[in-house]
Coordinates of C-alpha atoms and ligand atoms in Angstrom, one line a residue:
X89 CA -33.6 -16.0 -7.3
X90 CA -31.3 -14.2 -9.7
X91 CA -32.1 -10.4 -9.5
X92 CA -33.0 -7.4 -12.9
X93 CA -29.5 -6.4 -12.6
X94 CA -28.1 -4.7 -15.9
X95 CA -25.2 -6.6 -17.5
X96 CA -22.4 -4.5 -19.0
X97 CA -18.9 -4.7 -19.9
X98 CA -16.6 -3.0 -17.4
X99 CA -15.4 0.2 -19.4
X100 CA -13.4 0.5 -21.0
X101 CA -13.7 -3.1 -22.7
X102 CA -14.4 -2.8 -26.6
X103 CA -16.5 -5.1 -29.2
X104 CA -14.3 -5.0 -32.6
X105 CA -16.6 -6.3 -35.2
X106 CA -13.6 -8.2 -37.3
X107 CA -15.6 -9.7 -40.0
X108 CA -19.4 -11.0 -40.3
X109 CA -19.0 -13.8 -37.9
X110 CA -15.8 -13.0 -35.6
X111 CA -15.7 -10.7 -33.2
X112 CA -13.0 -10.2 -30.3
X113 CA -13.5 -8.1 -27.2
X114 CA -10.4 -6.4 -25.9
X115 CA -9.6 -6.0 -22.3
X116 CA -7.4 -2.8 -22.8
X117 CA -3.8 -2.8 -21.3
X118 CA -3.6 -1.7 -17.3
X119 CA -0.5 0.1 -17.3
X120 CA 2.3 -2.2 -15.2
X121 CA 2.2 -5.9 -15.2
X122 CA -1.5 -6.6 -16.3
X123 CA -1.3 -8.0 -19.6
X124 CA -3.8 -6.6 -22.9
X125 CA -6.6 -9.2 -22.8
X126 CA -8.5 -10.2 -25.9
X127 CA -11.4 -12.4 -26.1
X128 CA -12.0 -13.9 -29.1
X129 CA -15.8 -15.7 -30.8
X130 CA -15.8 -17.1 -34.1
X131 CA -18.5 -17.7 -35.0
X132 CA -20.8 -15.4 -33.8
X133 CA -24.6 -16.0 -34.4
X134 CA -26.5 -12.6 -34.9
X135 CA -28.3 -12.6 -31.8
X136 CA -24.8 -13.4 -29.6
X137 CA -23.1 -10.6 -31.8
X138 CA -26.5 -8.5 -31.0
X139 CA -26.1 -9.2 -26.9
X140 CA -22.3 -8.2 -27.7
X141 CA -23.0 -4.8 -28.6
X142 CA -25.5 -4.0 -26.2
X143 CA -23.0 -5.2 -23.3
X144 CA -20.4 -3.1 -24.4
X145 CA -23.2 0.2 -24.5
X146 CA -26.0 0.8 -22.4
X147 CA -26.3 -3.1 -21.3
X148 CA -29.1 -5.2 -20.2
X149 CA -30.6 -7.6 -17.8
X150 CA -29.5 -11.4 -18.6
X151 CA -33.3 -12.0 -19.3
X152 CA -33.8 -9.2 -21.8
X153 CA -30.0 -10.4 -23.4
X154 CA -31.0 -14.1 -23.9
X155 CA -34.8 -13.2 -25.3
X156 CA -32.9 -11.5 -28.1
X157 CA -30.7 -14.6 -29.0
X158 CA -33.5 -16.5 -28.8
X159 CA -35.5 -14.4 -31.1
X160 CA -32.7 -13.9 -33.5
X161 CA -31.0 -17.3 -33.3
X162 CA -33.5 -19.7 -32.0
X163 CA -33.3 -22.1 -29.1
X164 CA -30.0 -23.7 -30.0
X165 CA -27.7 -20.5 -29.1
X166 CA -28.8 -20.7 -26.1
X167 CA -26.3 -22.6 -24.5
X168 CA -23.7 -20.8 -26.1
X169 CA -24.8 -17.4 -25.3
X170 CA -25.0 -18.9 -21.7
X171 CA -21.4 -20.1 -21.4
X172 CA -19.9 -16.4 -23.0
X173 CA -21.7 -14.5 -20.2
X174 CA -20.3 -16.6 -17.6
X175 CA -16.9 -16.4 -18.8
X176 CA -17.5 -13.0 -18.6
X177 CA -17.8 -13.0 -15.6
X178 CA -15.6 -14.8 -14.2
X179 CA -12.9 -13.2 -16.1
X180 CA -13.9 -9.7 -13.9
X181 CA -15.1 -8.4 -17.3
X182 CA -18.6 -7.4 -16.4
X183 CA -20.7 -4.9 -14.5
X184 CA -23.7 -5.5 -12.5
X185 CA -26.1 -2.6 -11.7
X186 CA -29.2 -2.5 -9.5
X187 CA -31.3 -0.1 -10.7
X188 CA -34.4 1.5 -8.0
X189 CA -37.2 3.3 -10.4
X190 CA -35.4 2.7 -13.9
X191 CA -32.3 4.8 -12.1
X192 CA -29.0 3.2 -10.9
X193 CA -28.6 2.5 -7.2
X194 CA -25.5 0.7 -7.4
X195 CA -22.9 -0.9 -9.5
X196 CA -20.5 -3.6 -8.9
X197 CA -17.5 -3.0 -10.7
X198 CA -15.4 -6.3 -10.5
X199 CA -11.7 -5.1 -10.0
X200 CA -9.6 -8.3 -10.2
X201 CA -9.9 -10.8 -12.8
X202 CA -10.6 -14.8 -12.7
X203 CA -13.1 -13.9 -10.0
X204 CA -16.6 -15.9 -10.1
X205 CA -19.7 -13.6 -8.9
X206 CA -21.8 -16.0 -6.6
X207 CA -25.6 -14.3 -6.1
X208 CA -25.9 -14.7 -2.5
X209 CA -29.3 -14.0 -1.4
X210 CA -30.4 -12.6 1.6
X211 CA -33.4 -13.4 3.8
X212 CA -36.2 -11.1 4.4
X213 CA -36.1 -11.5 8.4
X214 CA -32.4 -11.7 8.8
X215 CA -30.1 -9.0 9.9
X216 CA -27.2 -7.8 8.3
X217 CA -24.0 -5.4 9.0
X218 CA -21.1 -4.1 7.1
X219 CA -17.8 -4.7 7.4
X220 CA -16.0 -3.0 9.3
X221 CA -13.3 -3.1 6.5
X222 CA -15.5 -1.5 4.3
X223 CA -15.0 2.1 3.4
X224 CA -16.4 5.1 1.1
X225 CA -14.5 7.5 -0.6
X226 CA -14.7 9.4 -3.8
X227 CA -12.8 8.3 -6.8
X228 CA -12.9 9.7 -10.1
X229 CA -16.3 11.4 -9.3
X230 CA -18.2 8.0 -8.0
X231 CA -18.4 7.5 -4.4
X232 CA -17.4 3.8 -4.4
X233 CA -17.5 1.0 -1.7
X234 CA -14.9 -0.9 -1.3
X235 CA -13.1 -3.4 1.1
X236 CA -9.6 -5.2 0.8
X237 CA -12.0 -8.6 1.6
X238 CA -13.6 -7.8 -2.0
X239 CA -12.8 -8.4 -5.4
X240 CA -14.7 -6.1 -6.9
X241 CA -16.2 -2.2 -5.4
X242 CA -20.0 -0.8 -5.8
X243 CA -20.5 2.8 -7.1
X244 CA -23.6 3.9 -5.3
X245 CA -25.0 6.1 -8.1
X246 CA -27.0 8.9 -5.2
X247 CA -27.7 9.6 -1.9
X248 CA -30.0 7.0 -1.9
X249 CA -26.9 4.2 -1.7
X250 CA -25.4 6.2 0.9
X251 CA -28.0 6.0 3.1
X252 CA -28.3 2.8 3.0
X253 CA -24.9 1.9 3.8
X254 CA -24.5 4.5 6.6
X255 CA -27.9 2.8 8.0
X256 CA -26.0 -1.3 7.9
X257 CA -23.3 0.1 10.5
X258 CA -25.9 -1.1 12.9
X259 CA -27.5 -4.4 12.4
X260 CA -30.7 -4.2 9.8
X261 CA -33.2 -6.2 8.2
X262 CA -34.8 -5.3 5.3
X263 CA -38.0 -4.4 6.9
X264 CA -36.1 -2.1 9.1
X265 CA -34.1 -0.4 6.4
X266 CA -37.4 0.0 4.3
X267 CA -38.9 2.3 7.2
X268 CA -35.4 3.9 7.7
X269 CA -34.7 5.4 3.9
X270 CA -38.3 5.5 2.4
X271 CA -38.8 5.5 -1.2
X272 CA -37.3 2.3 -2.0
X273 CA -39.1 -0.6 -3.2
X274 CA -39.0 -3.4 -0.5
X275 CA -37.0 -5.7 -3.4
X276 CA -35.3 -3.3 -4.6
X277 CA -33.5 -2.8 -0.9
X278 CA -33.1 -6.7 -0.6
X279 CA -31.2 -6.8 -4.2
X280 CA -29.4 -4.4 -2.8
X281 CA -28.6 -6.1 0.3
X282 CA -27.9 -8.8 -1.8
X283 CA -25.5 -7.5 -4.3
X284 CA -23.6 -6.4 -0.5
X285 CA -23.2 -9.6 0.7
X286 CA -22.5 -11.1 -3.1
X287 CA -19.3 -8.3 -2.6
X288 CA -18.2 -9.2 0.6
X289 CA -19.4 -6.1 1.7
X290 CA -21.6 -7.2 4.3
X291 CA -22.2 -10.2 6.6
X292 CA -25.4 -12.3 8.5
X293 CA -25.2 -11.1 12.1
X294 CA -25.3 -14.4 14.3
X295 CA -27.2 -15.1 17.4
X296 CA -24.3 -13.5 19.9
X297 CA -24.9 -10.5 17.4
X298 CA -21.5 -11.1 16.1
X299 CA -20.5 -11.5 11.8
X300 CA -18.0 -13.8 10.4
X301 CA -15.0 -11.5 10.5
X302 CA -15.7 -11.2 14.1
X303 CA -15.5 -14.4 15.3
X304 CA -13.0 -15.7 12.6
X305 CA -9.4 -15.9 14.5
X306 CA -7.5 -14.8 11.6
X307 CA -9.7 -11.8 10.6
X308 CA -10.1 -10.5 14.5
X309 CA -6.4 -9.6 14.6
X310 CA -6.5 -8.1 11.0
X311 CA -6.8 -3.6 11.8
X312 CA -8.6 -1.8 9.2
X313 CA -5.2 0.3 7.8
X314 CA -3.2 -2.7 8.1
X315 CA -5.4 -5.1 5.6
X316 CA -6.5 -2.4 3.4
X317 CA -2.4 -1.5 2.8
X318 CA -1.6 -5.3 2.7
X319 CA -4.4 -5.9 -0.2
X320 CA -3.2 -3.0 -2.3
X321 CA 0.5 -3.3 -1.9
X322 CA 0.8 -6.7 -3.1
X323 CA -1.0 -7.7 -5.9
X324 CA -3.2 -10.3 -6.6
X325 CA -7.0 -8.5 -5.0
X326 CA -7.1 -5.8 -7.4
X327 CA -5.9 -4.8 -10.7
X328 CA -4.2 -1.0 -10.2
X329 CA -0.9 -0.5 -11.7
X330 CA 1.5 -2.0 -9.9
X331 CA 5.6 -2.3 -10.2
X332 CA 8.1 0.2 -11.8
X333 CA 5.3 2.3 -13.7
X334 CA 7.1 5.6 -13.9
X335 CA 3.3 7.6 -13.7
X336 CA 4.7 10.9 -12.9
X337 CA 7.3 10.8 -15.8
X338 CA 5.3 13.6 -18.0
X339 CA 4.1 15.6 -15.5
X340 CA 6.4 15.6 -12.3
X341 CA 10.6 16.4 -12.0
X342 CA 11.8 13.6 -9.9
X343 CA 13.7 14.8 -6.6
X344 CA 17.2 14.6 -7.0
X345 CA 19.4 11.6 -5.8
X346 CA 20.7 13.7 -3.3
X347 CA 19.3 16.1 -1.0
X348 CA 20.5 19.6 -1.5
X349 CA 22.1 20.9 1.6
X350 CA 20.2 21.7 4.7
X351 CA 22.6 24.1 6.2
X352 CA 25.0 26.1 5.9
X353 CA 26.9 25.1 9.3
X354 CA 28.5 21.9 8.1
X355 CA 30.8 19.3 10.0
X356 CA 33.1 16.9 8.3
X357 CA 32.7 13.0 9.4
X358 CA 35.6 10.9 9.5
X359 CA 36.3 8.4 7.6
X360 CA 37.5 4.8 8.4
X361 CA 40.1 3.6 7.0
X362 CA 38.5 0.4 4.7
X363 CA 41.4 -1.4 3.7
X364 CA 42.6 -1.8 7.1
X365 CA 38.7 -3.1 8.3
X366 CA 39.4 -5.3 5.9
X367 CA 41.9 -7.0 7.4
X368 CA 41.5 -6.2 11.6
X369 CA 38.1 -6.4 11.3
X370 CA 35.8 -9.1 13.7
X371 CA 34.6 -12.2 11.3
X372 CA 31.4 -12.0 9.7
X373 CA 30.2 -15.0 11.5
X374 CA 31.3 -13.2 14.7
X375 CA 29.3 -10.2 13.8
X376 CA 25.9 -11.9 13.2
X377 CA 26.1 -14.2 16.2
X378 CA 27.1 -11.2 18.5
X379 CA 24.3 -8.9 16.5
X380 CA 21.7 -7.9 19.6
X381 CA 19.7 -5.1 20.9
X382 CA 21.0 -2.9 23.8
X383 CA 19.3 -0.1 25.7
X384 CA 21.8 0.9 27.9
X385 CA 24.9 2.6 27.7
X386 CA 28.6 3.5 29.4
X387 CA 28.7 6.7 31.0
X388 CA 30.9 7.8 28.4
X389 CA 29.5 9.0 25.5
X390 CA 29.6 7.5 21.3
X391 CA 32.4 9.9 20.0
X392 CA 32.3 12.0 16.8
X393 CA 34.6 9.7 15.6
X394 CA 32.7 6.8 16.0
X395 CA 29.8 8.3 14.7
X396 CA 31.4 9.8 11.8
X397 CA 32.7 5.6 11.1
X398 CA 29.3 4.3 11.7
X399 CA 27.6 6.6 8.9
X400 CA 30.2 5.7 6.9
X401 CA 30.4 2.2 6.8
X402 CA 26.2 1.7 7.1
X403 CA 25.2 4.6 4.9
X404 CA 27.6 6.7 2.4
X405 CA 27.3 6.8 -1.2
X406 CA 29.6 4.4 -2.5
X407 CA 28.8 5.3 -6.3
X408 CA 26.3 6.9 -8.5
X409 CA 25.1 5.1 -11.4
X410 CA 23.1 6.9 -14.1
X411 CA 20.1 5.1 -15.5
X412 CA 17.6 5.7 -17.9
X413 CA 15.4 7.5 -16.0
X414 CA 17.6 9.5 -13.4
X415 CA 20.3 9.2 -11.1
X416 CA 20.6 6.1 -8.5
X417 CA 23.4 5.1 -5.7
X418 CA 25.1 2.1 -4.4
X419 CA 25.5 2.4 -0.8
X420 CA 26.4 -0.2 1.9
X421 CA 22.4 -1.1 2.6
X422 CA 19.9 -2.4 -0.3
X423 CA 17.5 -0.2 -1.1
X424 CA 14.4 -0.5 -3.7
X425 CA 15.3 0.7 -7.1
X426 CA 18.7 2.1 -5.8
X427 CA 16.4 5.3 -5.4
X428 CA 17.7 5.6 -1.7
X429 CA 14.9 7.7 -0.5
X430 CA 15.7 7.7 3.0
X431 CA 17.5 10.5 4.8
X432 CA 19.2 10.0 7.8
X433 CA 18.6 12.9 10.6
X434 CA 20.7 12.8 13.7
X435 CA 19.2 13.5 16.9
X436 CA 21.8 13.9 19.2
X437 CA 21.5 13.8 23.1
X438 CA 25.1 13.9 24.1
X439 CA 28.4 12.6 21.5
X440 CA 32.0 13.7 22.2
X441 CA 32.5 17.1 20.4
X442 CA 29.4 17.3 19.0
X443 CA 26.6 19.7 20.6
X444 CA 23.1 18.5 21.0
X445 CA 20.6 19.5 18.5
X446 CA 19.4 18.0 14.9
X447 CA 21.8 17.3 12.1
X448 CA 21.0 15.6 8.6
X449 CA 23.8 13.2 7.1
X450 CA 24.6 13.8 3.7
X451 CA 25.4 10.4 2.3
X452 CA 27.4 11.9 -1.0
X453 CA 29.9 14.2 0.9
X454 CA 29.6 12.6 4.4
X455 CA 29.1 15.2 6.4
X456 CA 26.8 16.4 8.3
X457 CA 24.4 19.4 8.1
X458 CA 23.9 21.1 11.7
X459 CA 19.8 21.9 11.7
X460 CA 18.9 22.9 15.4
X461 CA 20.4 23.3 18.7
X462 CA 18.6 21.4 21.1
X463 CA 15.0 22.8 21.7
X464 CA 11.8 21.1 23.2
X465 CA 11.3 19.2 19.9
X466 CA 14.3 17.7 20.3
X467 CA 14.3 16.7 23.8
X468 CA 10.6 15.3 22.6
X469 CA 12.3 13.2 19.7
X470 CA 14.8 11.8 22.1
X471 CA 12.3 11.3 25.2
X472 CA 10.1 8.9 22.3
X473 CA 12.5 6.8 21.4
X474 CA 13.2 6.8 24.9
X475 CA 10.2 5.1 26.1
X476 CA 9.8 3.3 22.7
X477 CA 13.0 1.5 24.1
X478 CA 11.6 1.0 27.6
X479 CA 13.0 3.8 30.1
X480 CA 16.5 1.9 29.9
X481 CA 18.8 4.8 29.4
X482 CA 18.1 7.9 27.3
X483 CA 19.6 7.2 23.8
X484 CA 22.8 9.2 23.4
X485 CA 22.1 9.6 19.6
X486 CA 18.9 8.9 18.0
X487 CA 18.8 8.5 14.3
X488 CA 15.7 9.5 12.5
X489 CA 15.2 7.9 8.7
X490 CA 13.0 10.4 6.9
X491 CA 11.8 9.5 3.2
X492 CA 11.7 11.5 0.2
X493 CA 8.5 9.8 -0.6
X494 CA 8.2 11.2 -4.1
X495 CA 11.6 9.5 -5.1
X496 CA 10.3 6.3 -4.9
X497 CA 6.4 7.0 -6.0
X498 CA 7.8 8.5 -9.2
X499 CA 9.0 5.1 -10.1
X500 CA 7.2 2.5 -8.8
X501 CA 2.6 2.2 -7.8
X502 CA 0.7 0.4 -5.5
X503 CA 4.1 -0.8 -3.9
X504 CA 5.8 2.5 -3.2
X505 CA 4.8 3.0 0.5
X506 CA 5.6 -1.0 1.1
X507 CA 9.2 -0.9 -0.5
X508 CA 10.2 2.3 1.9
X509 CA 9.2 0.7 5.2
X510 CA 11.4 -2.2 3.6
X511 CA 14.3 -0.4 2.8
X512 CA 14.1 1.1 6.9
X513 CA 14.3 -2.9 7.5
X514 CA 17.3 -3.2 5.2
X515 CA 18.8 0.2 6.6
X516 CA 18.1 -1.1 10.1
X517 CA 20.0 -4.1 9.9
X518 CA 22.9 -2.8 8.5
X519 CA 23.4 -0.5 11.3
X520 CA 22.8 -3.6 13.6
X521 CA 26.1 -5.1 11.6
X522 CA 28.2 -2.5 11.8
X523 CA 27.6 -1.0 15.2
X524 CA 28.0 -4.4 16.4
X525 CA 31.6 -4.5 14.7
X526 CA 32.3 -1.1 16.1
X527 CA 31.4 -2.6 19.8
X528 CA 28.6 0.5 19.8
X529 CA 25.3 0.0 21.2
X530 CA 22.4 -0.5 19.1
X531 CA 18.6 -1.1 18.9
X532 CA 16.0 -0.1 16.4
X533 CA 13.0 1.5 17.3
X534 CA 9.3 0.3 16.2
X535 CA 7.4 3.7 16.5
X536 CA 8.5 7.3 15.8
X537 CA 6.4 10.2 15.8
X538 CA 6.4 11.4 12.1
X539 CA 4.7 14.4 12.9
X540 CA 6.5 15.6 15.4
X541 CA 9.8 15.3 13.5
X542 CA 8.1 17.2 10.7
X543 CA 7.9 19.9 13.0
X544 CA 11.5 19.3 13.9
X545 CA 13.2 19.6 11.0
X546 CA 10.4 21.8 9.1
X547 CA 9.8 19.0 6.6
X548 CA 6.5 19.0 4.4
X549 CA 4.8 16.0 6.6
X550 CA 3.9 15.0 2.7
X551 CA 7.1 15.2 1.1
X552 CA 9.4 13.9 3.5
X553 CA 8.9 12.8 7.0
X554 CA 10.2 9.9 9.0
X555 CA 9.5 6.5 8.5
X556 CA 11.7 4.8 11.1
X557 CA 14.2 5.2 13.8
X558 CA 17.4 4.0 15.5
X559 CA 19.6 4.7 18.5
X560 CA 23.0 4.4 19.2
X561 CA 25.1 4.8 22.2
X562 CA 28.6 3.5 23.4
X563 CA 28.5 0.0 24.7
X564 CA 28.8 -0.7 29.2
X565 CA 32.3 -1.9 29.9
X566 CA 33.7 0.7 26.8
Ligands
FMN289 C1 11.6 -3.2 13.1 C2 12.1 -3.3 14.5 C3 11.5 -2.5 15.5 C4 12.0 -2.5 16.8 N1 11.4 -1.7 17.7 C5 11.9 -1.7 19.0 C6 11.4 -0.7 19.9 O1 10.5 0.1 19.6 N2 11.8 -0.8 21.1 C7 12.8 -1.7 21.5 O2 13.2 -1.6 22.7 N3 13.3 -2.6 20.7 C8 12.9 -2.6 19.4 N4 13.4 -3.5 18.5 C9 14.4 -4.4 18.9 C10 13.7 -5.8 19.1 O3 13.0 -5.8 20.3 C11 14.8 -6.8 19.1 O4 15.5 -6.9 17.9 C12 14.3 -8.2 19.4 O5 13.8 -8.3 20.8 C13 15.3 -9.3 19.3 O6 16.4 -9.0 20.2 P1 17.9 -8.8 19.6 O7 17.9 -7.7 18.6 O8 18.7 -8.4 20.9 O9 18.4 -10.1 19.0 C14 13.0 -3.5 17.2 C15 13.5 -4.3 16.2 C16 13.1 -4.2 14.9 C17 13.7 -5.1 13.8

């Protein structure tokens, strides 16, 4: 049985009245890549243009819409009204609330288009949990539901919804949940139920008291972070802005393409001499099929030299290109946007004239900035990536990438967090090329500690902290 729910258009959809029998709804523009959407209906019979208006105000139950075509139109415009609505819907274009007492309980808010809303109903008897993928928070002064297995969210309009939902962590029927949260109408909670499981929100729990996700072998391995970051970083299961959006250009300076200097006590990095790479260097074929991960290390330790190369060749500025919208770089590595957010810190446990301590690269004058001596935190950086890389050999020098997070969010949304850790991947591999050229020994490192390198450096954890690692060393036998 299809529930009372009120039909509306999602806001902010508009009904332009463009003469006495056209009309067009208009999906405004989503800023990014989400084209203006119009709808439209020539001719429109009074009592179709009459349902129109009152979906795009204070909407209606399907029942109440098509008694006024009828009455206005007559029997014929039935089918017509009929095939609009569900074109509606399956175009993301409507709302459905539940309403408990005349008052919303809920709303389902469909947030990706082409989407069809199939009324599953639920039994009386049957018991039901959410998702664990499902999550509250507040957004724009609702407290929404939502899940990255969805395709639309539910405002819960009062405590009421709340309740409810905190109550289907545990396995509930709607008898139970009627004696849990009183002062909802036995249907009312099942519609509700209903318009959960509708959403993806919720699942039957089976005999072994499992629910689909559970037992389903591609979902078990899926964590709750990981699925919720894949759904919104790529597109395709919602409709945010997403791509090169510049939001913050109005109301936010960007951070500058390079990092202002760190310290005062700065060292000068050699520099290699390129033409001569060019023609004494190993092949390129030789480099890749060499390219391999090592843990261990000579007794003697990477040189300043050798470091001083290495940054060179895998990270300098190689030229600075003014766009549009600010300052970018060409260096050795790709990067997203040539923003080059990532700064390179270098934790170093023991390199030929260079004293232990933190140092931060600075890719425009390649040098490097000296932070800290070696301290606790530092010995706690190194002894990570130390057992990050298996207890080989403690890494002679640990480099720490750190992003300037706002240098890329200022360009692109939805992606911004996904293109950095990309750009470490890119970064990462072009330090597995040239250290492999430079017979060092090199391995990246899964899982740093970004807090703890916050506290390191003195970063703001929210405006730059690390978002990968690598560790270098000279190579046994060198
Ligand atoms: C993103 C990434 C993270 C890695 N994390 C670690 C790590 O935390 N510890 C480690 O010992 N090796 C790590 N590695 C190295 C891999 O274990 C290694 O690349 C893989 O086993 C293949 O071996 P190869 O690099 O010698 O070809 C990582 C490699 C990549 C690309």
């Amino acid at each position: 049985m299809q529930p009372s729910l009120v039909l509306a258009f999602k806001p902010p959809i508009s009904v332009i009245e463009e003469s006495g029998d056209r009309v067009v709804i208009q999906v405004p523009r989503v800023k990014g890549n989400i084209p203006q959407y119009t709808f439209p209906i020539e001719p429109v019979s009074p009592g179709l243009l009459t349902a129109l208006r009152v979906l795009a105000a204070e909407g209606a139950t399907e029942e109440e819409l098509s008694d006024r075509v009828l009455q206005m139109d007559g029997f014929p415009q039935l089918p017509a009204f009929y095939y609009y609505l569900q074109q509606f819907i399956n175009l993301g274009m409507l709302c459905h609330t539940l309403l408990s007492e005349g008052l919303p309980l809920a709303t389902r808010v469909p947030i990706y288009p082409s989407q069809k809303f199939d009324w599953k109903e639920v039994a009386i008897d049957q018991k039901y949990r959410l998702s664990r993928f499902a999550y509250c928070h507040q957004y724009e002064g609702n407290f929404v539901l939502e899940s990255p297995l969805s395709h639309a969210k539910i405002i819960l309009a009062d405590w009421q919804g709340a309740a409810l939902i905190a109550a289907l962590a545990q396995p509930q029927t709607c008898q139970e949940l009627c004696h849990k949260i009183p002062g909802i109408a036995p249907e009312t909670i099942q519609q509700f139920l209903s318009l959960l499981l509708s959403t993806e929100m919720l699942s039957e729990v089976q005999g072994d008291g499992k629910i689909g996700e559970e037992t389903n072998k591609a979902m078990v391995s899926w964590e709750f972070h990981d699925l919720l970051f894949h759904a919104r970083s790529r597109k395709g299961r919602h409709n945010n802005p997403s791509g090169k959006t510049f939001r913050f250009l109005d109301q936010l300076e960007q951070p500058p393409m390079v990092k202002p200097e760190v310290s005062e006590d700065i060292i000068k990095l050699y520099k290699p001499d390129l033409q001569k790479l060019q023609e004494e260097d190993y092949s390129f074929t030789w480099v890749l099929e060499e390219r391999q991960s090592i843990r261990t290390y000579s007794d003697k330790p990477i040189t300043d030299k050798q470091l001083g190369e290495f940054l060179y060749r895998s990270a300098r500025n190689k030229r600075i290109v003014d766009k549009d919208y600010g300052q970018c770089t060409h260096r050795p590595y790709a990067n997203s946007g040539g923003r080059y957010e990532l700064e390179i810190y270098v934790i170093v446990n023991t390199c030929e004239h260079l004293a232990a301590g933190i140092y931060h690269y600075c890719p425009q004058e390649h040098h490097l900035g000296r932070l800290t001596e070696r301290n606790s935190l530092v010995d706690a950086l190194l002894e990570e990536a130390y057992f990050a890389t298996n207890q080989f050999s403690m890494p002679q020098v640990l480099l720490v990438f750190a992003a300037r997070f706002q240098r890329l969010a200022w360009v692109y949304e939805s992606a911004a967090y996904s293109l950095i850790l990309k750009d470490v991947g890119s970064l990462q591999q072009t330090m597995y090329l040239v250290s492999t050229a430079m017979n060092l020994a090199p391995c990246a490192v899964g899982c740093g500690n970004s807090d703890l390198f916050a506290a390191a450096v003195g970063t703001d954890y929210y405006a730059e902290t690390s978002v990968g690692e690598f560790i270098l060393g000279s190579r046994l036998g060198n």
